[in-house]
Coordinates of C-alpha atoms in Angstrom, one line a residue:
M88 CA 118.5 243.8 81.4
T89 CA 121.4 245.0 79.3
V90 CA 125.1 245.1 79.7
D91 CA 127.0 248.2 78.8
R92 CA 127.7 247.6 75.1
R93 CA 131.3 248.8 75.1
T94 CA 132.0 246.4 78.0
A95 CA 130.2 243.5 76.2
M96 CA 132.2 244.1 73.0
S97 CA 135.5 243.8 74.9
I98 CA 134.8 240.3 76.3
S99 CA 136.5 237.5 74.4
A100 CA 135.2 234.2 73.5
A101 CA 138.1 232.5 75.1
G102 CA 136.9 233.7 78.5
L103 CA 133.5 232.2 78.2
A104 CA 134.4 228.8 79.5
S105 CA 135.3 230.4 82.9
L106 CA 131.6 231.1 83.5
A107 CA 129.7 228.6 85.7
V108 CA 127.7 226.3 83.4
P109 CA 126.6 223.7 86.0
G110 CA 125.1 220.3 85.2
L111 CA 124.2 219.3 88.7
A112 CA 121.6 220.6 91.1
A113 CA 122.7 223.4 93.4
P114 CA 122.9 222.4 97.1
A115 CA 120.1 223.3 99.5
G116 CA 120.4 226.9 100.6
S117 CA 122.0 228.0 97.4
R118 CA 121.6 231.7 96.5
F119 CA 120.9 233.1 93.1
V120 CA 121.0 236.9 92.6
V121 CA 121.6 239.6 90.1
K122 CA 124.6 241.8 90.8
G123 CA 125.5 244.5 88.4
N124 CA 125.7 243.0 84.9
A125 CA 126.0 239.4 86.2
F126 CA 123.8 236.5 87.3
L127 CA 125.5 235.0 90.4
L128 CA 125.0 231.5 91.8
D129 CA 126.5 231.2 95.2
G130 CA 128.7 234.1 94.4
K131 CA 130.0 232.8 91.0
P132 CA 129.0 234.1 87.6
L133 CA 126.3 232.0 85.9
Q134 CA 125.7 232.1 82.2
I135 CA 122.1 230.9 81.6
L136 CA 121.9 228.6 78.6
A137 CA 118.3 227.6 78.5
G138 CA 115.7 226.0 76.3
E139 CA 111.9 226.4 76.4
M140 CA 109.6 223.3 76.6
H141 CA 105.9 223.0 77.6
Y142 CA 104.7 220.2 79.8
P143 CA 101.1 220.0 78.4
R144 CA 102.5 219.7 74.8
I145 CA 104.6 216.6 75.7
P146 CA 103.2 213.3 77.1
R147 CA 104.5 212.9 80.6
A148 CA 106.1 209.6 79.7
L149 CA 108.4 211.6 77.4
W150 CA 109.3 214.4 79.7
R151 CA 112.6 212.8 80.8
D152 CA 113.7 212.0 77.2
R153 CA 113.2 215.6 76.2
L154 CA 115.0 217.0 79.2
R155 CA 117.9 214.7 78.7
K156 CA 118.2 215.9 75.1
M157 CA 118.3 219.4 76.4
R158 CA 121.1 218.5 78.8
A159 CA 122.9 216.6 76.1
L160 CA 123.2 219.8 74.1
G161 CA 125.1 221.5 76.9
L162 CA 122.2 223.6 78.1
N163 CA 121.9 224.2 81.8
T164 CA 118.3 225.6 82.3
L165 CA 114.7 224.8 81.4
S166 CA 112.5 227.7 80.7
A167 CA 109.0 226.8 81.6
Y168 CA 105.7 228.6 81.0
M169 CA 102.8 227.6 83.4
F170 CA 99.4 227.4 81.6
W171 CA 96.7 228.8 84.0
N172 CA 93.7 227.8 81.9
I173 CA 94.5 224.1 81.6
H174 CA 94.9 223.9 85.4
E175 CA 91.7 225.9 86.4
Q176 CA 89.2 224.9 83.8
T177 CA 86.4 225.6 86.3
P178 CA 86.7 228.6 88.6
G179 CA 88.3 227.5 91.9
V180 CA 88.9 223.9 90.8
F181 CA 92.5 223.1 90.1
D182 CA 94.1 220.1 88.5
F183 CA 97.8 219.3 88.9
S184 CA 97.6 215.6 88.2
D185 CA 99.2 213.4 85.5
N186 CA 100.4 215.5 82.6
L187 CA 99.7 218.7 84.6
D188 CA 101.9 217.7 87.6
V189 CA 104.1 220.8 87.3
A190 CA 106.0 220.0 90.5
A191 CA 107.1 216.6 89.0
W192 CA 108.1 218.5 85.8
V193 CA 110.3 220.9 87.7
R194 CA 111.8 218.2 89.9
M195 CA 112.6 216.1 86.9
A196 CA 114.4 219.0 85.3
Q197 CA 116.5 219.2 88.5
E198 CA 117.2 215.4 88.4
E199 CA 118.6 215.9 84.9
G200 CA 120.9 218.7 86.0
L201 CA 118.9 221.7 84.9
H202 CA 118.0 224.9 86.6
V203 CA 114.5 226.3 85.9
L204 CA 113.2 229.7 84.8
L205 CA 109.6 229.8 86.0
R206 CA 107.1 231.7 83.9
P207 CA 103.8 231.6 85.7
G208 CA 101.9 234.2 83.7
P209 CA 99.1 234.9 84.3
Y210 CA 99.5 235.6 80.5
V211 CA 101.9 233.4 78.5
C212 CA 101.1 233.9 74.8
A213 CA 102.8 230.7 73.5
E214 CA 100.3 230.2 70.6
W215 CA 98.1 228.7 73.3
D216 CA 94.4 229.1 73.7
G217 CA 93.8 232.6 75.2
G218 CA 97.5 232.9 76.0
G219 CA 96.8 230.8 79.1
L220 CA 94.0 233.0 80.4
P221 CA 90.8 231.0 81.2
A222 CA 87.8 231.6 79.0
W223 CA 85.5 231.7 82.0
L224 CA 87.2 235.0 83.0
F225 CA 85.6 236.6 80.0
P226 CA 82.0 235.4 79.5
D227 CA 81.0 238.7 77.8
G228 CA 84.2 240.7 77.2
S229 CA 83.5 243.2 80.0
T230 CA 86.4 242.0 82.2
P231 CA 89.6 243.6 81.2
A232 CA 92.6 241.3 80.5
R233 CA 96.0 242.0 82.0
A234 CA 94.7 244.9 84.0
F235 CA 94.8 246.5 87.4
D236 CA 91.2 245.6 88.0
P237 CA 89.8 243.4 90.8
R238 CA 87.9 241.3 88.3
F239 CA 91.2 240.3 86.8
M240 CA 93.6 240.5 89.7
K241 CA 91.5 238.5 92.2
P242 CA 91.5 235.3 90.2
T243 CA 95.1 235.9 89.1
A244 CA 96.2 236.1 92.7
R245 CA 94.3 232.9 93.4
W246 CA 96.0 231.2 90.5
L247 CA 99.5 232.3 91.7
K248 CA 98.8 231.3 95.3
R249 CA 97.7 227.8 94.2
L250 CA 100.7 227.5 91.9
G251 CA 102.9 228.6 94.8
E252 CA 101.7 225.6 96.8
E253 CA 103.1 223.4 94.1
L254 CA 106.3 225.2 93.2
A255 CA 107.4 227.7 95.8
P256 CA 109.2 224.9 97.8
L257 CA 111.2 224.2 94.7
Q258 CA 113.0 227.5 94.6
I259 CA 116.8 227.3 94.7
D260 CA 117.2 228.6 98.2
R261 CA 115.1 225.7 99.4
G262 CA 117.1 223.1 97.5
G263 CA 115.0 223.2 94.3
P264 CA 116.0 224.2 90.7
I265 CA 114.0 227.4 90.3
I266 CA 116.5 230.3 90.0
M267 CA 114.1 233.1 88.7
T268 CA 110.4 233.8 88.5
Q269 CA 109.0 235.9 85.7
I270 CA 106.5 238.7 86.1
E271 CA 103.9 238.9 83.4
N272 CA 105.0 238.2 79.8
E273 CA 105.9 240.7 77.0
Y274 CA 103.6 243.2 78.7
G275 CA 105.3 246.1 76.9
A276 CA 103.6 245.0 73.7
F277 CA 100.2 245.3 75.4
G278 CA 100.3 248.0 78.1
S279 CA 102.4 250.1 80.4
D280 CA 100.5 250.2 83.7
Q281 CA 103.0 250.0 86.6
R282 CA 100.2 249.6 89.1
Y283 CA 99.3 246.3 87.4
L284 CA 102.9 245.1 87.3
R285 CA 103.5 246.1 90.9
A286 CA 100.3 244.3 91.9
L287 CA 101.6 241.2 90.1
V288 CA 104.9 241.5 92.0
D289 CA 103.0 241.6 95.3
A290 CA 100.8 238.6 94.3
T291 CA 103.8 236.6 93.3
R292 CA 105.6 237.4 96.5
A293 CA 102.4 236.5 98.5
A294 CA 102.3 233.2 96.7
G295 CA 105.7 232.3 98.2
F296 CA 108.0 233.1 95.4
G297 CA 110.6 235.1 97.3
G298 CA 113.6 234.7 95.0
Q299 CA 114.9 236.7 92.0
L300 CA 112.2 238.1 89.7
Y301 CA 112.5 239.2 86.1
T302 CA 110.5 240.5 83.1
V303 CA 110.8 239.9 79.4
D304 CA 109.9 242.1 76.4
G305 CA 110.9 243.0 72.9
A306 CA 113.6 245.7 73.0
S307 CA 111.4 248.1 71.2
V308 CA 108.8 248.2 74.0
M309 CA 110.8 247.1 77.0
E310 CA 110.5 250.5 78.7
K311 CA 106.7 249.8 78.9
G312 CA 106.9 246.3 80.3
S313 CA 109.9 246.5 82.6
I314 CA 109.8 247.2 86.4
P315 CA 112.3 249.5 88.1
G316 CA 114.7 247.4 90.2
I317 CA 113.9 244.1 88.4
P318 CA 116.1 242.8 85.6
S319 CA 114.6 242.4 82.1
G320 CA 115.4 240.0 79.3
I321 CA 114.7 240.7 75.7
N322 CA 113.1 238.5 73.0
F323 CA 114.0 238.4 69.3
G324 CA 114.1 236.2 66.3
T325 CA 116.5 234.7 63.8
F326 CA 115.1 236.0 60.6
T327 CA 118.3 237.9 59.7
P328 CA 121.9 237.2 60.8
G329 CA 122.2 240.5 62.8
E330 CA 119.1 240.5 64.9
A331 CA 120.9 239.9 68.2
E332 CA 123.3 242.8 67.7
K333 CA 120.4 245.1 66.7
A334 CA 118.2 244.1 69.7
F335 CA 121.0 244.5 72.3
K336 CA 122.0 247.8 70.8
E337 CA 118.5 249.1 71.1
R338 CA 118.3 248.0 74.7
A339 CA 121.7 249.7 75.4
D340 CA 120.6 252.9 73.7
K341 CA 117.6 253.0 76.0
G342 CA 119.9 252.9 79.0
F343 CA 119.0 249.5 80.3
T344 CA 121.7 247.7 82.4
G345 CA 122.0 244.4 84.1
P346 CA 122.9 240.9 82.8
A347 CA 122.7 240.6 79.1
F348 CA 119.9 238.0 78.5
C349 CA 118.0 236.9 75.5
S350 CA 115.0 235.5 77.2
E351 CA 113.4 234.2 74.0
F352 CA 115.7 233.4 71.1
W353 CA 113.2 232.5 68.4
A354 CA 115.1 229.7 66.7
G355 CA 112.0 228.9 64.6
W356 CA 108.4 230.1 64.2
F357 CA 104.8 229.0 64.4
D358 CA 102.2 228.2 61.8
H359 CA 98.6 229.3 61.0
W360 CA 96.1 227.4 59.0
H361 CA 96.0 228.4 55.3
E362 CA 99.8 229.1 55.2
T363 CA 102.9 227.2 54.3
H364 CA 105.1 225.7 57.0
A365 CA 107.2 228.4 58.7
T366 CA 111.0 227.8 59.0
T367 CA 114.1 229.8 59.9
S368 CA 117.6 229.2 58.6
T369 CA 120.1 227.3 60.6
E370 CA 122.8 229.7 59.4
N371 CA 120.9 232.7 61.0
V372 CA 120.4 230.8 64.2
V373 CA 124.1 230.0 64.5
A374 CA 125.2 233.5 63.5
N375 CA 123.1 235.2 66.1
L376 CA 124.0 232.7 68.8
K377 CA 127.7 233.1 68.1
W378 CA 127.4 236.8 68.4
M379 CA 125.9 236.4 71.9
L380 CA 128.3 233.7 73.0
D381 CA 131.2 235.8 72.0
R382 CA 130.0 238.4 74.5
K383 CA 129.2 235.8 77.3
M384 CA 125.5 236.7 77.1
S385 CA 122.8 234.4 78.5
V386 CA 120.2 233.0 76.1
S387 CA 117.1 230.8 76.1
F388 CA 116.0 228.9 72.9
Y389 CA 112.4 229.4 72.1
M390 CA 111.5 226.7 71.3
F391 CA 114.0 224.0 72.2
H392 CA 111.2 221.5 71.5
G393 CA 107.6 222.6 70.7
G394 CA 105.6 219.4 70.8
T395 CA 101.9 219.5 70.1
S396 CA 98.9 221.6 71.1
F397 CA 96.7 218.6 71.7
G398 CA 92.9 218.8 71.8
T399 CA 91.5 222.3 71.5
W400 CA 94.5 224.1 73.1
A401 CA 96.0 225.8 70.0
G402 CA 95.5 229.6 70.0
A403 CA 95.1 232.3 67.4
N404 CA 96.2 235.8 66.4
L405 CA 93.6 238.5 66.2
D406 CA 93.7 242.1 65.0
V407 CA 90.6 243.6 66.7
E408 CA 90.5 246.7 64.6
K409 CA 90.7 244.9 61.3
N410 CA 89.0 241.8 62.6
F411 CA 91.8 239.8 61.1
F412 CA 91.8 236.2 62.5
E413 CA 94.6 233.7 62.1
P414 CA 94.1 230.4 64.0
D415 CA 97.1 228.3 64.9
I416 CA 97.6 224.7 63.8
S417 CA 97.8 221.9 66.4
S418 CA 101.4 221.0 65.6
Y419 CA 103.8 223.1 67.6
D420 CA 106.9 221.8 65.7
Y421 CA 108.1 225.4 65.5
D422 CA 111.0 224.4 63.3
A423 CA 112.8 223.9 66.6
L424 CA 116.0 222.2 67.7
L425 CA 113.9 219.0 68.3
D426 CA 111.1 218.3 65.9
E427 CA 107.5 217.6 67.0
A428 CA 108.4 213.9 67.6
G429 CA 111.4 214.9 69.8
R430 CA 114.1 214.1 67.2
P431 CA 117.3 216.3 67.0
T432 CA 117.2 218.4 63.9
A433 CA 120.0 219.9 61.8
K434 CA 119.7 223.0 64.0
Y435 CA 120.4 220.9 67.0
A436 CA 123.6 219.5 65.4
A437 CA 124.7 223.0 64.3
V438 CA 124.1 224.5 67.8
R439 CA 125.9 221.5 69.4
K440 CA 128.9 222.1 67.2
L441 CA 129.0 225.8 68.0
L442 CA 128.7 225.3 71.7
A443 CA 131.6 222.9 71.7
D444 CA 133.8 225.9 70.9
Y445 CA 132.7 227.7 74.1
L446 CA 131.9 225.1 76.8
P447 CA 134.0 222.4 78.6
A448 CA 133.6 218.9 77.2
D449 CA 131.9 217.7 80.4
S450 CA 129.0 220.2 79.7
F451 CA 127.6 217.7 77.2
R452 CA 125.9 214.4 77.6
E453 CA 125.1 211.4 75.4
L454 CA 121.7 211.5 73.6
P455 CA 119.1 209.1 74.7
A456 CA 118.3 206.1 72.5
P457 CA 115.9 207.3 69.7
E458 CA 112.3 206.2 69.6
K459 CA 111.3 204.3 66.5
A460 CA 109.2 205.9 63.8
L461 CA 106.5 203.5 62.7
T462 CA 105.0 203.0 59.3
V463 CA 101.3 202.0 59.4
A464 CA 99.8 200.4 56.3
P465 CA 96.5 202.0 55.0
F466 CA 93.5 201.0 57.0
A467 CA 89.8 201.7 56.6
L468 CA 87.6 203.6 59.1
G469 CA 84.5 201.5 58.2
E470 CA 82.2 202.6 61.0
V471 CA 80.3 205.8 61.4
A472 CA 78.4 207.6 64.1
P473 CA 76.3 210.8 63.8
L474 CA 77.4 214.0 65.5
G475 CA 74.1 214.2 67.3
Q476 CA 75.1 211.4 69.7
L477 CA 77.4 213.8 71.6
L478 CA 75.1 216.7 71.9
G479 CA 74.8 218.1 75.5
A480 CA 71.8 219.5 77.3
A481 CA 69.8 222.3 75.6
Q482 CA 69.8 225.9 76.7
V483 CA 67.2 228.3 75.2
A484 CA 67.5 232.1 74.7
D485 CA 65.9 234.7 72.4
D486 CA 69.2 235.5 70.7
P487 CA 72.2 233.3 70.1
Q488 CA 74.5 233.1 73.1
T489 CA 78.3 232.5 73.0
L490 CA 80.1 229.3 74.0
E491 CA 81.3 231.1 77.1
G492 CA 77.8 232.3 77.9
C493 CA 76.7 228.6 77.7
G494 CA 79.4 227.6 80.1
R495 CA 81.8 226.2 77.5
A496 CA 85.4 227.2 76.8
A497 CA 86.1 225.5 73.5
G498 CA 84.9 223.0 70.9
M499 CA 81.6 223.3 69.1
L500 CA 78.1 224.6 69.7
L501 CA 74.9 223.7 67.7
Y502 CA 72.3 226.5 67.4
R503 CA 68.7 225.6 66.3
H504 CA 65.8 227.7 65.3
R505 CA 62.4 226.6 63.9
L506 CA 60.9 229.2 61.6
A507 CA 57.5 230.4 62.7
Q508 CA 56.8 231.7 59.3
A509 CA 58.3 231.4 55.8
A510 CA 61.7 233.2 55.4
K511 CA 63.0 234.4 52.0
G512 CA 65.9 236.9 51.7
Q513 CA 69.3 237.5 53.2
L514 CA 69.9 235.7 56.5
S515 CA 72.5 237.7 58.3
L516 CA 74.6 236.6 61.3
T517 CA 76.2 239.5 63.2
E518 CA 79.5 237.6 63.4
V519 CA 80.7 234.0 63.2
R520 CA 83.5 232.9 65.5
D521 CA 85.0 230.9 64.0
L522 CA 83.5 228.5 61.4
A523 CA 79.8 227.8 60.9
L524 CA 78.1 225.0 58.9
V525 CA 74.5 226.0 58.2
T526 CA 71.7 223.6 57.2
V527 CA 68.0 224.1 56.6
D528 CA 65.9 221.1 57.2
G529 CA 69.1 219.0 57.1
K530 CA 70.3 220.3 53.8
P531 CA 73.6 222.3 53.5
A532 CA 72.9 226.0 53.1
A533 CA 76.2 227.8 53.8
T534 CA 79.7 227.5 55.2
L535 CA 80.7 230.7 56.9
D536 CA 84.4 231.3 57.7
R537 CA 85.4 234.1 60.0
R538 CA 88.7 234.4 58.2
R539 CA 86.9 235.5 55.1
G540 CA 84.4 237.8 57.0
D541 CA 81.5 235.6 56.0
K542 CA 78.3 236.8 57.7
S543 CA 75.3 236.1 55.5
F544 CA 73.7 233.9 52.8
M545 CA 70.4 233.7 50.9
I546 CA 67.5 231.7 52.3
D547 CA 64.2 230.5 51.0
A548 CA 62.5 228.2 53.5
P549 CA 58.9 227.5 54.5
A550 CA 57.3 228.0 57.9
G551 CA 58.3 225.1 60.2
A552 CA 61.7 224.7 58.6
M553 CA 64.6 224.0 61.0
I554 CA 67.7 226.1 60.8
E555 CA 70.8 224.6 62.3
V556 CA 74.1 226.4 62.7
L557 CA 77.1 224.3 63.9
V558 CA 79.9 226.6 65.0
E559 CA 83.4 225.5 65.7
A560 CA 85.7 227.6 67.9
M561 CA 89.3 227.6 66.5
G562 CA 91.2 228.9 69.5
H563 CA 90.9 232.2 71.5
A564 CA 93.2 235.0 70.7
N565 CA 96.6 234.6 72.4
Y566 CA 98.2 237.9 71.5
G567 CA 97.3 241.5 71.1
M568 CA 94.4 243.7 72.1
G569 CA 91.9 240.9 71.4
L570 CA 92.7 239.1 74.7
G571 CA 89.5 238.6 76.6
K572 CA 87.4 239.9 73.8
D573 CA 87.4 236.8 71.6
Q574 CA 84.2 235.1 72.8
K575 CA 83.2 232.2 70.5
G576 CA 80.1 231.1 68.7
L577 CA 77.5 233.4 67.1
I578 CA 77.9 237.0 68.2
G579 CA 74.8 239.1 68.2
P580 CA 71.3 238.6 66.7
I581 CA 70.3 236.8 63.5
T582 CA 68.0 238.5 61.0
V583 CA 66.3 237.8 57.7
D584 CA 66.2 241.0 55.6
G585 CA 66.5 242.9 58.9
A586 CA 63.8 241.1 60.8
P587 CA 65.1 239.3 63.8
L588 CA 64.8 235.5 64.3
K589 CA 64.0 235.0 68.0
G590 CA 64.1 231.8 70.0
W591 CA 67.3 229.7 69.7
E592 CA 68.3 226.4 71.2
H593 CA 71.9 225.9 72.1
R594 CA 73.5 222.4 72.5
P595 CA 77.2 221.9 73.0
V596 CA 79.1 219.0 71.2
L597 CA 80.7 217.1 74.1
L598 CA 84.0 216.1 72.6
E599 CA 85.6 215.2 75.9
D600 CA 84.7 211.5 75.7
V601 CA 84.2 209.8 72.4
S602 CA 83.8 206.4 74.0
K603 CA 80.1 207.1 74.4
L604 CA 79.6 207.0 70.6
Q605 CA 77.7 204.0 69.2
F606 CA 79.0 203.2 65.7
A607 CA 77.5 201.3 62.8
A608 CA 78.9 200.1 59.5
Q609 CA 79.1 202.7 56.8
R610 CA 76.3 202.5 54.2
G611 CA 78.1 204.8 51.8
G612 CA 77.1 208.3 50.7
E613 CA 77.4 209.8 54.2
T614 CA 77.7 213.6 54.1
G615 CA 78.2 216.4 56.6
P616 CA 79.7 216.1 60.1
A617 CA 80.1 212.6 61.4
F618 CA 82.5 210.4 63.4
Y619 CA 84.4 207.6 61.7
R620 CA 86.1 204.7 63.5
G621 CA 88.7 202.1 62.5
S622 CA 91.8 200.5 64.0
F623 CA 95.3 199.6 63.2
T624 CA 97.9 197.2 64.7
V625 CA 101.5 197.8 65.6
T626 CA 103.9 195.1 66.7
E627 CA 106.5 197.3 68.5
A628 CA 106.7 200.5 70.4
G629 CA 107.1 203.7 68.5
F630 CA 105.4 206.9 67.2
T631 CA 103.8 207.7 63.9
F632 CA 102.1 210.5 62.0
L633 CA 98.7 209.8 60.7
D634 CA 98.2 210.9 57.1
L635 CA 95.0 213.0 56.9
R636 CA 95.2 213.9 53.2
G637 CA 91.8 213.2 51.7
W638 CA 90.0 214.3 54.8
G639 CA 88.3 217.7 55.4
K640 CA 88.4 219.3 58.8
G641 CA 88.0 218.1 62.3
Y642 CA 89.7 216.2 65.2
V643 CA 91.5 212.8 65.6
W644 CA 91.4 210.5 68.7
V645 CA 93.7 207.6 69.1
N646 CA 92.8 205.2 72.0
G647 CA 90.6 208.0 73.4
R648 CA 93.2 210.8 73.3
N649 CA 92.4 213.9 71.3
L650 CA 95.5 214.5 69.2
G651 CA 94.2 217.9 68.0
R652 CA 92.8 219.5 64.8
Y653 CA 93.4 218.7 61.2
W654 CA 92.3 220.8 58.2
S655 CA 92.8 220.3 54.4
A656 CA 93.7 224.0 54.4
G657 CA 97.2 223.1 55.5
P658 CA 100.1 223.4 56.2
Q659 CA 99.7 220.5 58.6
R660 CA 98.5 217.4 56.7
G661 CA 98.8 214.9 59.5
V662 CA 98.7 214.4 63.2
F663 CA 101.4 213.2 65.6
V664 CA 100.7 210.1 67.6
P665 CA 103.2 209.8 70.5
A666 CA 104.7 206.5 71.3
P667 CA 103.3 206.3 74.9
W668 CA 99.8 206.7 73.5
L669 CA 100.1 203.7 71.2
K670 CA 99.7 200.1 72.3
V671 CA 101.5 197.1 70.9
G672 CA 98.5 195.4 69.3
A673 CA 95.2 197.0 68.2
N674 CA 94.8 200.8 68.4
E675 CA 91.4 202.5 67.9
V676 CA 91.1 205.7 65.8
V677 CA 88.1 208.0 65.8
V678 CA 88.0 210.9 63.3
L679 CA 85.4 213.7 63.4
D680 CA 85.1 215.2 59.9
L681 CA 82.9 218.2 59.5
F682 CA 82.9 218.3 55.7
G683 CA 83.0 214.6 54.8
P684 CA 86.2 212.8 53.6
T685 CA 86.8 211.8 50.0
E686 CA 87.9 208.4 51.2
T687 CA 87.7 207.0 54.8
V688 CA 91.2 205.6 54.9
L689 CA 94.3 206.5 57.0
S690 CA 97.9 205.4 57.1
G691 CA 100.9 206.2 59.3
R692 CA 104.4 207.4 58.4
G693 CA 107.5 208.6 60.1
E694 CA 107.4 212.3 59.2
M695 CA 104.8 215.1 59.3
I696 CA 103.4 216.1 55.9
W697 CA 103.8 219.8 55.4
D698 CA 102.8 222.3 52.8
R699 CA 106.0 224.1 52.2
A700 CA 106.9 227.3 50.4
A701 CA 108.3 226.9 46.9
T702 CA 112.1 227.1 46.7
A703 CA 114.0 228.7 43.9

């Protein structure tokens, strides 16, 4: 989707303001098309100035606030992934209610004067569990992901058809805000099968999306992921000042034409556990953006606002050949234009200042009133409940089964085996995905981390001893050739000095509802996995970040809502508590800690606590 480079270079910044940058919804029956090197809305050139936001990462009560901040910046379009796996968590059963009401999300964008770029997948990446692909699609790794195969295409077509029932009526020619619908997502980095891409086009059309289609890829692989006759955007970062020029030159050198569109302008970056917080320089963002604006190019900020991967929805990177696993943190701050709490950052201000040189004054809006950041004094979590209270029904098999094989998509699974005879030697697990806490007769025996390649430990136990292995899944691979092949739990048989241990009980930990827990006062000296409960009081509306320093690894619930994972490994040392999920008055906090905290105390503050890279 490139413009001839010589033509692009001749366009002056002064002419940019003549492009349509609408702030109001298009009238019913409007027409959006691609003609030559231009996007046209009702026959007039449209420069797309977009920002990416994800509805499941933002509490619904805050959607309008975030959209208004996008519109205030002068942007005219919301870029919106659709997350298949959160809508269809059980095959054939769809949920579009409450925070998953995508039609309300799209309509709200229109009410705030924004067009919409619809990105329905089926694969979305986005540092989201499985890249949006449901875990139930891949119970054993035999179903190919992103493939021209009925095992993949049939459920994909069903997803697109059901999504079409929600969103096809909101296309621009029917009076809605959706101007383009994306086919697949960065497919060129994964494959090059035109049969698959064409089948997706057919399924998308059959689902009712009859308007303009497009694809997105990195410039280096766009020939693999593009579709003849359909425009293609390119994605690139801001790690150096000249990345935009380099990417568009590569696209032009490959002979691509059409509207010049950076479909993902990575204005920040994401984080893995065990790393320092990723950031990109505001100066590089501005330099690359200016280069594009000088040439009247369209652009979409990824991310405009990242939000939070609540619960178990954060994904992971996986190199299958090297078995190199990098789980993502729950915060999706992304060093974006708005921070995790939705506050404009220095990048936002710098971009606003630059856009003022190119856009008419009436392109901008006033920012909404800010939410208040709350400080919460230290409070104790003085009650405790054992993990065993949330164990589900048992399933038995000769060898360990995966979470998916036990009908689970995420969370934790407890494996149990009672020794029929004494065991002494090396206990070997074929593979752990992703973290395992092993006890023998209730005593800690080993902690095995997939990141380190841990697979074995020495055991010396009598006949009748109980081996328990608690495995936590840290997010399915969301990028690369590991898609659909990242089943969780214990993979393969378990042996002692080569002799197999047969007969395993499997019990899931049901983290969906912690209200069932029965707590008692701490007696002191608690060790191992347990739930802790306490409460704090706030006297006014606002948000906070709970400080988890001093805790080990686990999950946090506030008023029954799972805020996501924490881990002393960093870089994220707290969890974000959105204002709509707090109550004026008492607020209950439940923390699951797998390792045992050094002190069962929490507090709240107005900023996330990050492990940052040392500066010179």
